[in-house]
Coordinates of C-alpha atoms and ligand atoms in Angstrom, one line a residue:
M1 CA -110.9 73.1 -89.0
L2 CA -114.3 72.6 -89.5
T3 CA -114.7 68.9 -88.9
N4 CA -112.4 69.3 -85.9
I5 CA -115.6 71.4 -84.4
L6 CA -118.0 69.2 -86.3
A7 CA -116.4 66.0 -84.7
L8 CA -116.7 68.0 -81.1
L9 CA -120.6 69.3 -81.7
F10 CA -121.1 65.4 -82.2
V11 CA -119.4 64.3 -79.1
V12 CA -121.2 67.0 -77.1
M13 CA -124.7 65.9 -78.9
A14 CA -123.8 62.4 -78.0
T15 CA -122.8 63.2 -74.3
A16 CA -125.9 65.1 -73.8
Q17 CA -128.2 62.9 -75.1
Q18 CA -126.3 59.8 -73.6
A19 CA -126.7 61.4 -69.7
A20 CA -130.3 62.4 -70.5
T21 CA -130.9 58.7 -71.4
N22 CA -128.8 58.0 -68.3
N23 CA -131.2 59.6 -66.3
T24 CA -134.6 57.0 -67.2
K25 CA -135.7 55.0 -64.3
V26 CA -137.8 52.1 -65.1
I27 CA -140.3 50.1 -63.0
L28 CA -140.9 46.4 -64.8
I29 CA -144.2 45.2 -63.4
T30 CA -146.3 41.6 -64.0
L31 CA -149.8 40.5 -63.3
D32 CA -149.8 36.8 -63.4
G33 CA -151.3 35.2 -65.9
L34 CA -153.8 38.2 -66.6
R35 CA -155.2 37.1 -70.2
W36 CA -155.3 39.4 -73.0
Q37 CA -158.6 38.6 -73.5
E38 CA -160.3 40.1 -70.2
L39 CA -157.5 43.0 -70.6
F40 CA -158.9 43.6 -74.1
S41 CA -162.5 43.0 -74.0
G42 CA -163.1 43.4 -70.3
A43 CA -165.4 40.8 -68.4
D44 CA -166.2 37.4 -70.8
Q45 CA -169.6 37.1 -72.0
L46 CA -169.1 33.4 -71.4
L47 CA -167.8 33.5 -68.0
V48 CA -169.3 36.5 -66.3
G49 CA -172.9 35.3 -66.0
N50 CA -171.9 31.3 -65.3
S51 CA -172.8 30.2 -62.2
E52 CA -170.1 27.6 -62.2
Y53 CA -167.5 30.2 -61.4
V54 CA -169.3 33.4 -60.0
N55 CA -171.3 33.4 -57.0
D56 CA -173.5 36.9 -57.8
T57 CA -173.7 37.2 -61.2
T58 CA -176.0 40.0 -60.7
A59 CA -173.6 41.6 -58.5
L60 CA -170.9 40.9 -61.2
K61 CA -172.4 41.9 -64.2
E62 CA -174.1 45.1 -62.8
Q63 CA -170.2 46.2 -62.0
Y64 CA -168.3 45.0 -65.5
W65 CA -170.9 44.4 -68.2
K66 CA -171.7 46.5 -70.7
E67 CA -172.7 46.1 -74.5
T68 CA -169.5 46.6 -75.9
P69 CA -165.8 45.5 -75.4
T70 CA -164.5 48.8 -75.2
A71 CA -166.7 49.5 -72.6
R72 CA -166.0 46.8 -71.0
R73 CA -162.3 46.9 -70.6
K74 CA -162.8 50.5 -69.6
A75 CA -164.8 49.1 -66.7
L76 CA -162.3 46.3 -65.6
M77 CA -159.4 48.9 -66.1
P78 CA -160.0 52.5 -65.8
F79 CA -156.7 53.2 -66.0
F80 CA -155.0 51.5 -68.9
W81 CA -158.0 52.6 -71.2
T82 CA -158.1 56.0 -70.2
E83 CA -154.5 57.3 -68.8
V84 CA -152.7 54.7 -70.4
A85 CA -154.5 54.6 -73.8
E86 CA -153.8 58.5 -74.1
M87 CA -149.7 58.4 -73.3
G88 CA -148.5 55.2 -74.1
Q89 CA -148.7 52.2 -75.7
I90 CA -151.0 48.7 -75.4
H91 CA -149.7 45.5 -77.4
G92 CA -151.5 41.9 -78.0
N93 CA -154.8 42.8 -79.1
R94 CA -154.8 39.4 -81.2
N95 CA -158.2 40.3 -82.4
L96 CA -156.4 43.2 -84.8
G97 CA -153.1 41.4 -85.6
S98 CA -151.7 42.8 -82.8
K99 CA -149.5 39.8 -81.0
V100 CA -147.2 39.5 -78.1
D101 CA -145.9 36.2 -77.0
L102 CA -143.8 33.8 -74.9
T103 CA -141.0 32.4 -76.6
N104 CA -140.8 29.4 -74.1
Q105 CA -143.0 26.3 -74.7
M106 CA -143.6 26.0 -71.4
W107 CA -146.7 28.7 -70.8
F108 CA -146.1 28.6 -66.3
S109 CA -144.4 31.2 -64.1
Y110 CA -140.9 30.4 -63.5
P111 CA -139.6 29.9 -67.6
G112 CA -142.0 32.9 -67.8
Y113 CA -140.3 35.2 -65.8
N114 CA -136.8 33.9 -66.4
E115 CA -138.1 35.0 -69.9
I116 CA -138.8 38.1 -68.9
L117 CA -136.1 39.1 -66.8
T118 CA -133.3 37.4 -68.7
G119 CA -134.1 37.9 -72.0
K120 CA -134.1 34.4 -73.5
A121 CA -136.2 30.8 -72.4
D122 CA -134.4 28.5 -71.2
D123 CA -137.0 25.4 -71.7
A124 CA -133.6 23.0 -71.8
R125 CA -133.2 23.6 -67.6
I126 CA -136.7 25.5 -66.3
T127 CA -139.0 22.8 -66.3
S128 CA -140.6 23.2 -62.9
N129 CA -142.0 25.9 -60.6
D130 CA -139.8 24.7 -58.0
K131 CA -137.3 27.3 -55.7
I132 CA -134.2 26.2 -57.3
P133 CA -131.8 29.1 -57.8
N134 CA -132.1 30.6 -61.5
M135 CA -128.7 29.5 -63.3
N136 CA -129.2 32.4 -66.0
T137 CA -129.0 36.3 -65.0
T138 CA -131.4 38.9 -64.9
I139 CA -131.5 42.2 -66.1
L140 CA -131.9 43.2 -62.1
E141 CA -128.8 41.7 -61.6
V142 CA -126.8 42.4 -64.6
A143 CA -127.5 45.9 -63.1
N144 CA -126.4 45.3 -59.9
T145 CA -123.2 44.1 -60.3
T146 CA -122.3 47.4 -62.7
A147 CA -121.0 50.5 -60.2
K148 CA -123.6 52.9 -61.2
Y149 CA -126.4 50.5 -60.0
K150 CA -125.2 48.9 -57.2
G151 CA -127.8 49.4 -54.9
K152 CA -130.3 51.0 -56.8
V153 CA -131.8 47.9 -58.0
A154 CA -135.1 46.4 -56.0
A155 CA -137.9 43.5 -56.4
F156 CA -141.5 43.1 -54.9
G157 CA -143.1 39.7 -55.6
S158 CA -146.3 38.2 -54.1
W159 CA -145.2 34.5 -55.2
D160 CA -142.6 33.3 -52.9
V161 CA -140.1 31.9 -55.6
F162 CA -139.0 35.2 -56.8
P163 CA -136.0 35.3 -54.6
Y164 CA -134.8 31.9 -56.4
I165 CA -136.0 33.1 -60.0
I166 CA -134.1 36.8 -59.4
N167 CA -131.3 34.7 -57.3
E168 CA -131.1 37.1 -55.0
E169 CA -128.0 35.6 -52.7
R170 CA -126.1 35.3 -56.2
S171 CA -127.0 38.7 -57.6
G172 CA -127.6 40.9 -54.3
V173 CA -130.3 42.0 -55.8
P174 CA -132.8 42.6 -52.4
V175 CA -136.1 40.9 -53.2
N176 CA -139.3 41.1 -50.6
A177 CA -141.7 38.4 -51.5
G178 CA -143.9 35.9 -50.6
F179 CA -144.8 36.5 -46.9
E180 CA -141.1 38.1 -45.8
L181 CA -141.6 41.3 -44.0
V182 CA -139.2 44.1 -44.4
T183 CA -136.4 44.5 -42.2
G184 CA -133.8 47.0 -41.3
N185 CA -133.3 50.1 -38.7
D186 CA -134.8 52.6 -40.4
L187 CA -138.3 51.2 -41.3
T188 CA -140.9 53.9 -41.9
E189 CA -144.1 54.3 -39.7
R190 CA -145.9 52.5 -42.8
E191 CA -143.6 49.9 -43.4
K192 CA -143.8 48.8 -39.0
F193 CA -147.3 49.1 -39.6
L194 CA -146.9 46.9 -43.0
N195 CA -145.3 44.2 -41.2
E196 CA -147.9 44.1 -38.2
L197 CA -150.5 43.8 -40.6
Q198 CA -149.4 41.0 -43.1
P199 CA -149.3 37.8 -40.7
K200 CA -152.8 38.8 -39.2
V201 CA -154.2 39.2 -42.7
P202 CA -154.3 35.8 -43.7
S203 CA -154.2 34.8 -47.5
P204 CA -156.1 32.7 -49.5
W205 CA -152.7 30.4 -50.5
G206 CA -149.9 29.1 -49.4
T207 CA -147.3 30.3 -51.4
V208 CA -148.6 34.0 -52.7
R209 CA -149.2 37.0 -50.3
L210 CA -152.3 39.4 -51.4
D211 CA -150.8 42.0 -53.5
A212 CA -152.2 45.0 -51.8
F213 CA -148.7 43.8 -49.5
T214 CA -146.2 43.4 -52.1
H215 CA -147.4 46.9 -53.6
Y216 CA -147.2 48.8 -50.6
Y217 CA -144.2 47.5 -49.0
A218 CA -142.2 48.2 -53.0
L219 CA -143.9 51.7 -52.7
E220 CA -142.7 52.7 -49.7
Y221 CA -139.0 51.3 -50.7
M222 CA -139.3 53.3 -53.9
K223 CA -139.9 56.4 -51.9
K224 CA -137.3 56.2 -49.0
N225 CA -134.1 54.6 -51.3
H226 CA -135.5 55.8 -55.0
P227 CA -134.1 52.6 -57.0
V228 CA -133.5 53.2 -60.5
L229 CA -134.7 49.8 -61.5
V230 CA -137.2 48.4 -59.6
Y231 CA -139.5 45.0 -60.1
I232 CA -143.3 44.5 -58.7
S233 CA -144.4 41.6 -59.4
Y234 CA -148.4 41.1 -58.5
G235 CA -149.6 37.8 -58.5
E236 CA -153.3 37.3 -57.2
T237 CA -154.8 37.5 -60.6
D238 CA -153.4 33.7 -61.4
D239 CA -154.0 32.8 -58.1
F240 CA -157.8 33.4 -58.4
A241 CA -157.9 32.0 -61.9
H242 CA -156.7 28.7 -60.8
D243 CA -159.5 28.8 -57.9
G244 CA -161.8 29.2 -60.6
D245 CA -163.2 32.2 -58.7
Y246 CA -164.0 34.7 -61.8
A247 CA -165.2 37.2 -60.4
A248 CA -162.4 37.7 -57.9
Y249 CA -160.5 37.3 -61.2
L250 CA -161.9 40.0 -62.3
T251 CA -161.8 42.2 -58.9
A252 CA -157.8 41.3 -58.8
A253 CA -157.6 42.8 -62.3
N254 CA -159.3 46.1 -61.4
N255 CA -157.6 46.5 -58.3
T256 CA -154.0 46.1 -59.5
D257 CA -154.8 48.7 -62.4
A258 CA -155.6 50.8 -59.4
L259 CA -152.1 50.5 -57.7
I260 CA -150.4 51.0 -61.2
A261 CA -152.4 53.9 -60.9
A262 CA -151.2 54.6 -58.2
L263 CA -147.9 53.9 -59.0
W264 CA -147.6 56.4 -61.4
D265 CA -149.3 59.0 -59.4
F266 CA -146.8 58.8 -57.2
S267 CA -143.8 58.8 -59.6
Q268 CA -144.9 62.0 -61.3
N269 CA -145.1 63.5 -57.6
D270 CA -141.5 62.5 -56.6
P271 CA -139.0 64.9 -58.1
F272 CA -136.5 61.7 -58.7
Y273 CA -139.4 59.8 -60.6
K274 CA -141.1 62.7 -62.6
D275 CA -141.3 62.6 -66.1
N276 CA -138.1 60.5 -66.1
T277 CA -139.8 57.0 -65.7
L278 CA -140.5 54.5 -68.2
F279 CA -143.2 51.6 -67.3
I280 CA -143.2 48.3 -69.2
I281 CA -146.3 46.1 -67.3
T282 CA -146.4 42.5 -68.6
T283 CA -147.9 38.9 -67.9
D284 CA -146.1 35.7 -67.2
H285 CA -148.2 33.6 -69.6
G286 CA -151.4 33.5 -71.1
R287 CA -154.3 31.3 -70.1
G288 CA -156.9 28.9 -72.2
T289 CA -160.1 29.5 -73.5
D290 CA -161.5 27.0 -75.2
P291 CA -162.6 24.7 -74.2
L292 CA -164.0 27.1 -71.4
H293 CA -162.6 25.5 -68.4
T294 CA -159.3 26.2 -69.7
W295 CA -159.3 29.6 -68.7
R296 CA -158.5 28.9 -65.3
D297 CA -155.4 26.7 -66.4
H298 CA -152.1 27.5 -68.7
G299 CA -149.1 25.3 -69.2
N300 CA -148.5 24.1 -72.9
K301 CA -151.1 21.3 -73.3
V302 CA -153.9 24.7 -72.8
K303 CA -154.1 25.8 -76.2
N304 CA -153.1 29.0 -77.1
A305 CA -152.2 30.0 -73.6
G306 CA -148.6 31.8 -74.8
G307 CA -150.4 34.6 -76.1
V308 CA -149.4 37.4 -73.6
W309 CA -149.5 41.3 -74.0
M310 CA -147.6 44.2 -73.7
V311 CA -148.2 47.9 -72.1
L312 CA -145.6 50.4 -71.9
F313 CA -145.7 54.4 -71.1
G314 CA -143.7 57.0 -69.5
K315 CA -140.1 58.0 -70.2
G316 CA -139.5 57.9 -73.9
V317 CA -142.9 55.9 -75.3
P318 CA -144.2 58.1 -77.8
S319 CA -147.8 57.5 -77.8
K320 CA -149.8 55.0 -79.9
G321 CA -152.7 53.9 -77.9
E322 CA -154.2 50.4 -78.6
V323 CA -151.9 49.1 -81.2
K324 CA -154.1 48.2 -84.0
T325 CA -152.2 47.1 -87.0
P326 CA -150.4 43.6 -87.2
E327 CA -147.0 43.3 -85.9
Q328 CA -145.5 40.6 -84.0
L329 CA -143.6 41.0 -80.0
Y330 CA -141.9 38.6 -78.1
S331 CA -141.4 38.7 -73.9
N332 CA -137.7 38.0 -74.4
Q333 CA -137.5 41.6 -76.2
I334 CA -138.4 43.6 -72.4
A335 CA -135.1 42.3 -70.7
P336 CA -132.8 43.8 -73.5
T337 CA -135.0 47.0 -73.8
I338 CA -134.8 47.8 -70.7
L339 CA -130.6 47.4 -70.6
N340 CA -130.4 49.2 -73.8
I341 CA -132.5 52.1 -71.9
L342 CA -129.7 51.6 -69.0
N343 CA -127.3 51.8 -71.0
L344 CA -126.0 48.4 -69.7
E345 CA -124.3 46.0 -72.3
I346 CA -126.2 43.4 -73.7
D347 CA -124.5 39.7 -74.2
P348 CA -126.0 38.5 -77.2
K349 CA -125.4 35.3 -76.5
K350 CA -127.1 35.3 -73.5
M351 CA -130.1 37.8 -74.4
K352 CA -131.8 35.9 -77.7
G353 CA -134.6 39.1 -78.3
K354 CA -134.6 41.8 -80.2
L355 CA -134.6 45.6 -79.0
M356 CA -137.8 46.9 -79.5
N357 CA -138.5 49.6 -81.3
L358 CA -141.2 52.1 -79.3
K359 CA -141.5 54.6 -82.6
M360 CA -142.3 51.9 -85.0
Ligands
ZN401 ZN1 -150.2 30.4 -62.5

Protein backbone atom coordinates (compact mmCIF):
# COMPACT_ATOMS: atom_id res chain seq x y z
CA MET A 1 0.00 0.00 0.00
CA LEU A 2 2.71 2.43 1.03
CA THR A 3 4.72 1.63 -2.07
CA ASN A 4 1.61 2.29 -4.15
CA ILE A 5 1.12 5.68 -2.55
CA LEU A 6 4.79 6.49 -2.99
CA ALA A 7 4.65 5.38 -6.60
CA LEU A 8 1.57 7.53 -7.18
CA LEU A 9 3.21 10.46 -5.43
CA PHE A 10 6.25 10.03 -7.63
CA VAL A 11 4.10 10.10 -10.78
CA VAL A 12 2.26 13.19 -9.59
CA MET A 13 5.51 14.97 -8.77
CA ALA A 14 7.16 13.97 -12.02
CA THR A 15 4.14 15.18 -13.98
CA ALA A 16 4.08 18.46 -12.08
CA GLN A 17 7.77 18.93 -12.74
CA GLN A 18 7.36 18.11 -16.39
CA ALA A 19 4.46 20.53 -16.70
CA ALA A 20 6.65 23.20 -15.15
CA THR A 21 9.51 22.46 -17.55
CA ASN A 22 7.14 22.28 -20.49
CA ASN A 23 6.16 25.83 -19.89
CA THR A 24 9.61 27.17 -20.72
CA LYS A 25 10.02 29.41 -23.74
CA VAL A 26 13.42 29.72 -25.40
CA ILE A 27 14.94 32.71 -27.15
CA LEU A 28 18.18 31.79 -28.89
CA ILE A 29 20.22 34.76 -30.08
CA THR A 30 23.47 35.03 -32.02
CA LEU A 31 25.76 38.00 -32.65
CA ASP A 32 27.77 37.20 -35.76
CA GLY A 33 31.50 37.09 -35.09
CA LEU A 34 31.66 39.16 -31.93
CA ARG A 35 35.02 38.30 -30.37
CA TRP A 36 35.25 37.03 -26.79
CA GLN A 37 38.03 39.60 -26.38
CA GLU A 38 35.62 42.54 -26.66
CA LEU A 39 32.87 40.79 -24.70
CA PHE A 40 35.15 40.26 -21.70
CA SER A 41 37.58 43.18 -21.98
CA GLY A 42 35.72 45.85 -23.94
CA ALA A 43 37.51 48.06 -26.45
CA ASP A 44 40.87 46.65 -27.55
CA GLN A 45 43.83 48.82 -26.59
CA LEU A 46 45.59 48.07 -29.88
CA LEU A 47 42.57 49.01 -32.00
CA VAL A 48 40.59 51.75 -30.25
CA GLY A 49 43.23 54.42 -30.93
CA ASN A 50 44.47 52.93 -34.20
CA SER A 51 43.88 55.34 -37.08
CA GLU A 52 44.14 52.48 -39.56
CA TYR A 53 40.77 51.18 -38.28
CA VAL A 54 39.18 54.23 -36.61
CA ASN A 55 38.40 57.62 -38.16
CA ASP A 56 37.90 59.60 -34.98
CA THR A 57 40.02 57.90 -32.32
CA THR A 58 39.39 60.67 -29.77
CA ALA A 59 35.61 60.26 -29.94
CA LEU A 60 35.80 56.47 -29.83
CA LYS A 61 38.12 56.49 -26.84
CA GLU A 62 35.91 58.96 -25.07
CA GLN A 63 33.01 56.57 -25.45
CA TYR A 64 34.60 53.18 -24.82
CA TRP A 65 38.10 53.56 -23.38
CA LYS A 66 38.42 53.08 -19.59
CA GLU A 67 41.41 52.09 -17.51
CA THR A 68 40.31 48.55 -16.61
CA PRO A 69 38.89 45.74 -18.74
CA THR A 70 35.89 45.46 -16.39
CA ALA A 71 35.08 49.15 -16.81
CA ARG A 72 35.60 48.91 -20.58
CA ARG A 73 33.29 45.94 -21.05
CA LYS A 74 30.61 47.63 -18.97
CA ALA A 75 30.86 50.71 -21.17
CA LEU A 76 30.59 48.55 -24.29
CA MET A 77 27.84 46.15 -23.22
CA PRO A 78 26.08 47.61 -20.18
CA PHE A 79 23.14 45.19 -20.15
CA PHE A 80 25.40 42.11 -20.23
CA TRP A 81 27.70 43.46 -17.53
CA THR A 82 25.10 44.77 -15.12
CA GLU A 83 21.82 42.85 -15.33
CA VAL A 84 23.00 39.64 -17.01
CA ALA A 85 26.10 39.40 -14.81
CA GLU A 86 23.76 39.59 -11.81
CA MET A 87 21.11 37.12 -12.92
CA GLY A 88 22.79 34.80 -15.45
CA GLN A 89 25.97 33.13 -16.64
CA ILE A 90 28.70 34.46 -18.93
CA HIS A 91 31.01 31.74 -20.26
CA GLY A 92 34.12 32.02 -22.38
CA ASN A 93 36.64 34.31 -20.69
CA ARG A 94 39.74 32.39 -21.75
CA ASN A 95 41.91 34.65 -19.60
CA LEU A 96 40.29 32.92 -16.62
CA GLY A 97 40.25 29.42 -18.11
CA SER A 98 36.57 29.41 -19.07
CA LYS A 99 36.58 28.11 -22.63
CA VAL A 100 33.82 27.81 -25.20
CA ASP A 101 34.85 26.36 -28.55
CA LEU A 102 33.39 25.44 -31.88
CA THR A 103 33.75 21.78 -32.78
CA ASN A 104 33.64 22.50 -36.51
CA GLN A 105 37.04 23.31 -37.96
CA MET A 106 35.83 25.84 -40.53
CA TRP A 107 35.36 28.88 -38.31
CA PHE A 108 32.99 30.80 -40.56
CA SER A 109 29.28 31.41 -40.53
CA TYR A 110 27.28 28.60 -42.17
CA PRO A 111 29.26 25.85 -40.40
CA GLY A 112 28.95 27.80 -37.13
CA TYR A 113 25.20 28.29 -37.35
CA ASN A 114 24.74 24.70 -38.46
CA GLU A 115 26.62 23.52 -35.38
CA ILE A 116 24.67 25.78 -33.01
CA LEU A 117 21.30 24.88 -34.52
CA THR A 118 21.78 21.15 -35.15
CA GLY A 119 24.16 20.12 -32.35
CA LYS A 120 26.73 18.64 -34.68
CA ALA A 121 29.51 19.94 -36.89
CA ASP A 122 29.34 18.82 -40.50
CA ASP A 123 32.70 19.70 -42.01
CA ALA A 124 32.33 17.10 -44.73
CA ARG A 125 29.26 18.70 -46.28
CA ILE A 126 29.15 22.31 -45.11
CA THR A 127 32.22 23.86 -46.65
CA SER A 128 30.98 27.26 -47.82
CA ASN A 129 28.45 30.01 -47.11
CA ASP A 130 26.63 29.19 -50.35
CA LYS A 131 22.84 29.21 -50.38
CA ILE A 132 22.43 25.44 -50.20
CA PRO A 133 19.45 24.05 -48.27
CA ASN A 134 20.82 22.42 -45.12
CA MET A 135 20.74 18.63 -45.24
CA ASN A 136 20.86 18.54 -41.46
CA THR A 137 17.89 19.15 -39.20
CA THR A 138 17.90 22.16 -36.89
CA ILE A 139 16.20 22.16 -33.49
CA LEU A 140 13.75 24.66 -34.96
CA GLU A 141 12.68 21.99 -37.43
CA VAL A 142 12.66 19.25 -34.78
CA ALA A 143 10.26 21.35 -32.69
CA ASN A 144 8.15 22.49 -35.60
CA THR A 145 7.49 18.92 -36.73
CA THR A 146 5.94 17.95 -33.38
CA ALA A 147 2.24 18.45 -32.71
CA LYS A 148 3.07 20.37 -29.56
CA TYR A 149 5.27 23.05 -31.10
CA LYS A 150 4.01 23.18 -34.66
CA GLY A 151 3.54 26.81 -35.65
CA LYS A 152 5.18 27.98 -32.43
CA VAL A 153 8.69 28.33 -33.82
CA ALA A 154 10.11 31.28 -35.76
CA ALA A 155 13.45 32.64 -36.92
CA PHE A 156 14.71 36.11 -37.82
CA GLY A 157 18.10 36.89 -39.31
CA SER A 158 19.98 39.80 -40.77
CA TRP A 159 21.87 37.55 -43.21
CA ASP A 160 20.05 36.29 -46.27
CA VAL A 161 21.45 32.75 -46.01
CA PHE A 162 19.29 31.81 -43.02
CA PRO A 163 16.34 30.49 -45.04
CA TYR A 164 18.83 27.89 -46.35
CA ILE A 165 20.61 27.15 -43.06
CA ILE A 166 17.23 26.51 -41.44
CA ASN A 167 15.91 24.90 -44.61
CA GLU A 168 12.73 26.96 -44.49
CA GLU A 169 11.11 25.00 -47.29
CA ARG A 170 11.48 21.54 -45.76
CA SER A 171 11.15 22.55 -42.10
CA GLY A 172 8.13 24.81 -42.48
CA VAL A 173 9.75 27.17 -39.96
CA PRO A 174 8.99 30.77 -40.91
CA VAL A 175 12.29 32.57 -41.49
CA ASN A 176 12.40 36.31 -42.06
CA ALA A 177 15.93 37.14 -43.14
CA GLY A 178 18.04 39.28 -45.40
CA PHE A 179 15.92 41.97 -47.02
CA GLU A 180 12.62 40.14 -46.77
CA LEU A 181 9.56 42.09 -45.78
CA VAL A 182 6.86 40.62 -43.56
CA THR A 183 3.74 39.40 -45.33
CA GLY A 184 0.23 38.51 -44.22
CA ASN A 185 -3.23 39.96 -43.81
CA ASP A 186 -2.87 40.90 -40.19
CA LEU A 187 0.18 43.18 -40.21
CA THR A 188 0.51 45.55 -37.28
CA GLU A 189 1.08 49.27 -37.87
CA ARG A 190 4.71 48.79 -36.89
CA GLU A 191 5.18 45.92 -39.31
CA LYS A 192 3.71 48.01 -42.10
CA PHE A 193 6.07 50.83 -41.22
CA LEU A 194 9.08 48.47 -41.09
CA ASN A 195 8.13 47.21 -44.53
CA GLU A 196 8.02 50.80 -45.76
CA LEU A 197 11.27 51.78 -44.09
CA GLN A 198 13.53 48.81 -44.86
CA PRO A 199 13.88 49.43 -48.62
CA LYS A 200 14.49 53.12 -47.93
CA VAL A 201 17.38 52.58 -45.49
CA PRO A 202 20.17 51.16 -47.62
CA SER A 203 22.33 48.59 -45.89
CA PRO A 204 26.11 48.91 -46.35
CA TRP A 205 26.08 45.27 -47.51
CA GLY A 206 24.51 43.26 -50.26
CA THR A 207 23.49 40.20 -48.27
CA VAL A 208 23.00 41.51 -44.73
CA ARG A 209 20.44 44.02 -43.48
CA LEU A 210 20.89 46.32 -40.52
CA ASP A 211 20.01 44.62 -37.24
CA ALA A 212 17.26 47.02 -36.19
CA PHE A 213 15.02 45.58 -38.92
CA THR A 214 15.66 42.00 -37.84
CA HIS A 215 15.06 42.96 -34.23
CA TYR A 216 11.79 44.83 -34.68
CA TYR A 217 10.35 42.27 -37.10
CA ALA A 218 11.09 39.64 -34.43
CA LEU A 219 9.64 41.70 -31.62
CA GLU A 220 6.41 42.44 -33.50
CA TYR A 221 6.04 38.75 -34.34
CA MET A 222 6.54 37.78 -30.72
CA LYS A 223 3.94 40.27 -29.51
CA LYS A 224 1.46 38.99 -32.06
CA ASN A 225 2.06 35.24 -32.24
CA HIS A 226 3.89 34.32 -29.03
CA PRO A 227 6.20 31.65 -30.44
CA VAL A 228 7.68 29.25 -27.86
CA LEU A 229 11.04 28.88 -29.60
CA VAL A 230 12.52 31.92 -31.31
CA TYR A 231 15.85 32.34 -33.01
CA ILE A 232 17.20 35.83 -33.68
CA SER A 233 20.46 36.32 -35.53
CA TYR A 234 22.10 39.75 -35.51
CA GLY A 235 24.78 40.34 -38.12
CA GLU A 236 26.29 43.83 -37.93
CA THR A 237 29.26 42.96 -35.72
CA ASP A 238 30.75 40.60 -38.31
CA ASP A 239 30.24 42.82 -41.33
CA PHE A 240 31.63 45.98 -39.77
CA ALA A 241 34.67 43.94 -38.66
CA HIS A 242 35.21 42.66 -42.21
CA ASP A 243 34.99 46.27 -43.35
CA GLY A 244 37.84 47.06 -40.95
CA ASP A 245 35.72 49.70 -39.20
CA TYR A 246 36.46 49.23 -35.51
CA ALA A 247 34.25 52.12 -34.38
CA ALA A 248 31.25 50.67 -36.20
CA TYR A 249 32.05 47.20 -34.83
CA LEU A 250 31.99 48.54 -31.27
CA THR A 251 28.85 50.59 -31.97
CA ALA A 252 27.16 47.45 -33.29
CA ALA A 253 28.13 45.46 -30.17
CA ASN A 254 26.80 48.25 -27.98
CA ASN A 255 23.61 48.49 -30.05
CA THR A 256 22.97 44.75 -29.94
CA ASP A 257 23.42 44.74 -26.17
CA ALA A 258 20.64 47.35 -25.98
CA LEU A 259 18.41 45.38 -28.37
CA ILE A 260 18.78 42.28 -26.19
CA ALA A 261 18.02 44.37 -23.10
CA ALA A 262 14.82 45.48 -24.86
CA LEU A 263 13.90 41.86 -25.63
CA TRP A 264 14.41 40.96 -21.99
CA ASP A 265 12.24 43.90 -20.88
CA PHE A 266 9.57 42.89 -23.36
CA SER A 267 9.62 39.30 -22.09
CA GLN A 268 9.25 40.49 -18.51
CA ASN A 269 6.24 42.61 -19.43
CA ASP A 270 4.41 40.00 -21.47
CA PRO A 271 2.46 37.45 -19.40
CA PHE A 272 3.24 34.69 -21.92
CA TYR A 273 7.01 35.06 -21.53
CA LYS A 274 7.32 36.55 -18.06
CA ASP A 275 9.52 34.51 -15.70
CA ASN A 276 9.44 31.43 -17.93
CA THR A 277 11.76 32.36 -20.76
CA LEU A 278 15.31 31.16 -21.18
CA PHE A 279 17.73 33.33 -23.16
CA ILE A 280 20.79 31.71 -24.75
CA ILE A 281 23.18 33.99 -26.60
CA THR A 282 26.29 33.02 -28.52
CA THR A 283 28.31 33.64 -31.67
CA ASP A 284 29.07 31.60 -34.78
CA HIS A 285 32.85 32.06 -34.71
CA GLY A 286 35.65 34.12 -33.22
CA ARG A 287 38.16 36.30 -35.05
CA GLY A 288 41.92 36.74 -34.97
CA THR A 289 44.15 38.86 -32.75
CA ASP A 290 47.68 38.17 -33.94
CA PRO A 291 48.80 39.56 -36.29
CA LEU A 292 46.62 42.54 -35.41
CA HIS A 293 44.90 42.88 -38.80
CA THR A 294 43.34 39.44 -38.34
CA TRP A 295 40.74 40.98 -35.99
CA ARG A 296 38.88 41.63 -39.24
CA ASP A 297 38.89 38.01 -40.29
CA HIS A 298 38.09 34.47 -39.31
CA GLY A 299 38.15 31.04 -40.95
CA ASN A 300 40.54 28.20 -40.22
CA LYS A 301 43.59 30.09 -41.42
CA VAL A 302 43.08 32.67 -38.68
CA LYS A 303 44.72 31.58 -35.44
CA ASN A 304 42.31 30.99 -32.53
CA ALA A 305 39.18 32.04 -34.43
CA GLY A 306 37.41 28.92 -33.08
CA GLY A 307 37.17 30.43 -29.58
CA VAL A 308 33.66 31.68 -28.84
CA TRP A 309 31.44 32.51 -25.82
CA MET A 310 28.03 31.75 -24.39
CA VAL A 311 25.63 33.76 -22.25
CA LEU A 312 22.56 32.37 -20.47
CA PHE A 313 19.90 33.93 -18.30
CA GLY A 314 16.25 33.61 -17.44
CA LYS A 315 14.17 30.54 -16.62
CA GLY A 316 16.11 27.72 -14.97
CA VAL A 317 19.50 29.43 -15.10
CA PRO A 318 21.21 29.71 -11.70
CA SER A 319 23.13 32.93 -11.35
CA LYS A 320 26.89 32.47 -11.64
CA GLY A 321 27.84 35.73 -13.28
CA GLU A 322 31.11 35.63 -15.19
CA VAL A 323 32.50 32.11 -14.93
CA LYS A 324 35.93 32.41 -13.34
CA THR A 325 36.88 28.75 -13.00
CA PRO A 326 38.34 26.47 -15.69
CA GLU A 327 35.69 24.79 -17.84
CA GLN A 328 35.25 23.61 -21.39
CA LEU A 329 31.99 24.09 -23.26
CA TYR A 330 31.27 23.56 -26.94
CA SER A 331 28.84 25.22 -29.32
CA ASN A 332 27.33 21.84 -30.22
CA GLN A 333 25.89 21.58 -26.69
CA ILE A 334 23.34 24.34 -27.24
CA ALA A 335 20.98 22.39 -29.51
CA PRO A 336 20.51 19.29 -27.32
CA THR A 337 20.22 21.47 -24.22
CA ILE A 338 17.35 23.42 -25.80
CA LEU A 339 15.60 20.22 -26.94
CA ASN A 340 15.90 18.86 -23.43
CA ILE A 341 14.36 22.02 -21.97
CA LEU A 342 11.46 21.73 -24.41
CA ASN A 343 11.06 18.03 -23.54
CA LEU A 344 11.84 16.99 -27.08
CA GLU A 345 13.66 13.83 -27.97
CA ILE A 346 17.36 13.96 -28.74
CA ASP A 347 18.71 11.70 -31.44
CA PRO A 348 22.29 10.98 -30.29
CA LYS A 349 23.27 9.95 -33.81
CA LYS A 350 22.39 13.38 -35.11
CA MET A 351 23.58 15.38 -32.12
CA LYS A 352 27.09 15.00 -30.82
CA GLY A 353 26.97 17.70 -28.12
CA LYS A 354 26.47 16.81 -24.48
CA LEU A 355 23.70 18.40 -22.44
CA MET A 356 24.90 21.42 -20.50
CA ASN A 357 24.61 21.23 -16.77
CA LEU A 358 23.75 24.81 -16.01
CA LYS A 359 24.04 24.28 -12.28
CA MET A 360 27.66 23.23 -12.28
ZN1 LIG B 1 32.37 36.79 -41.26
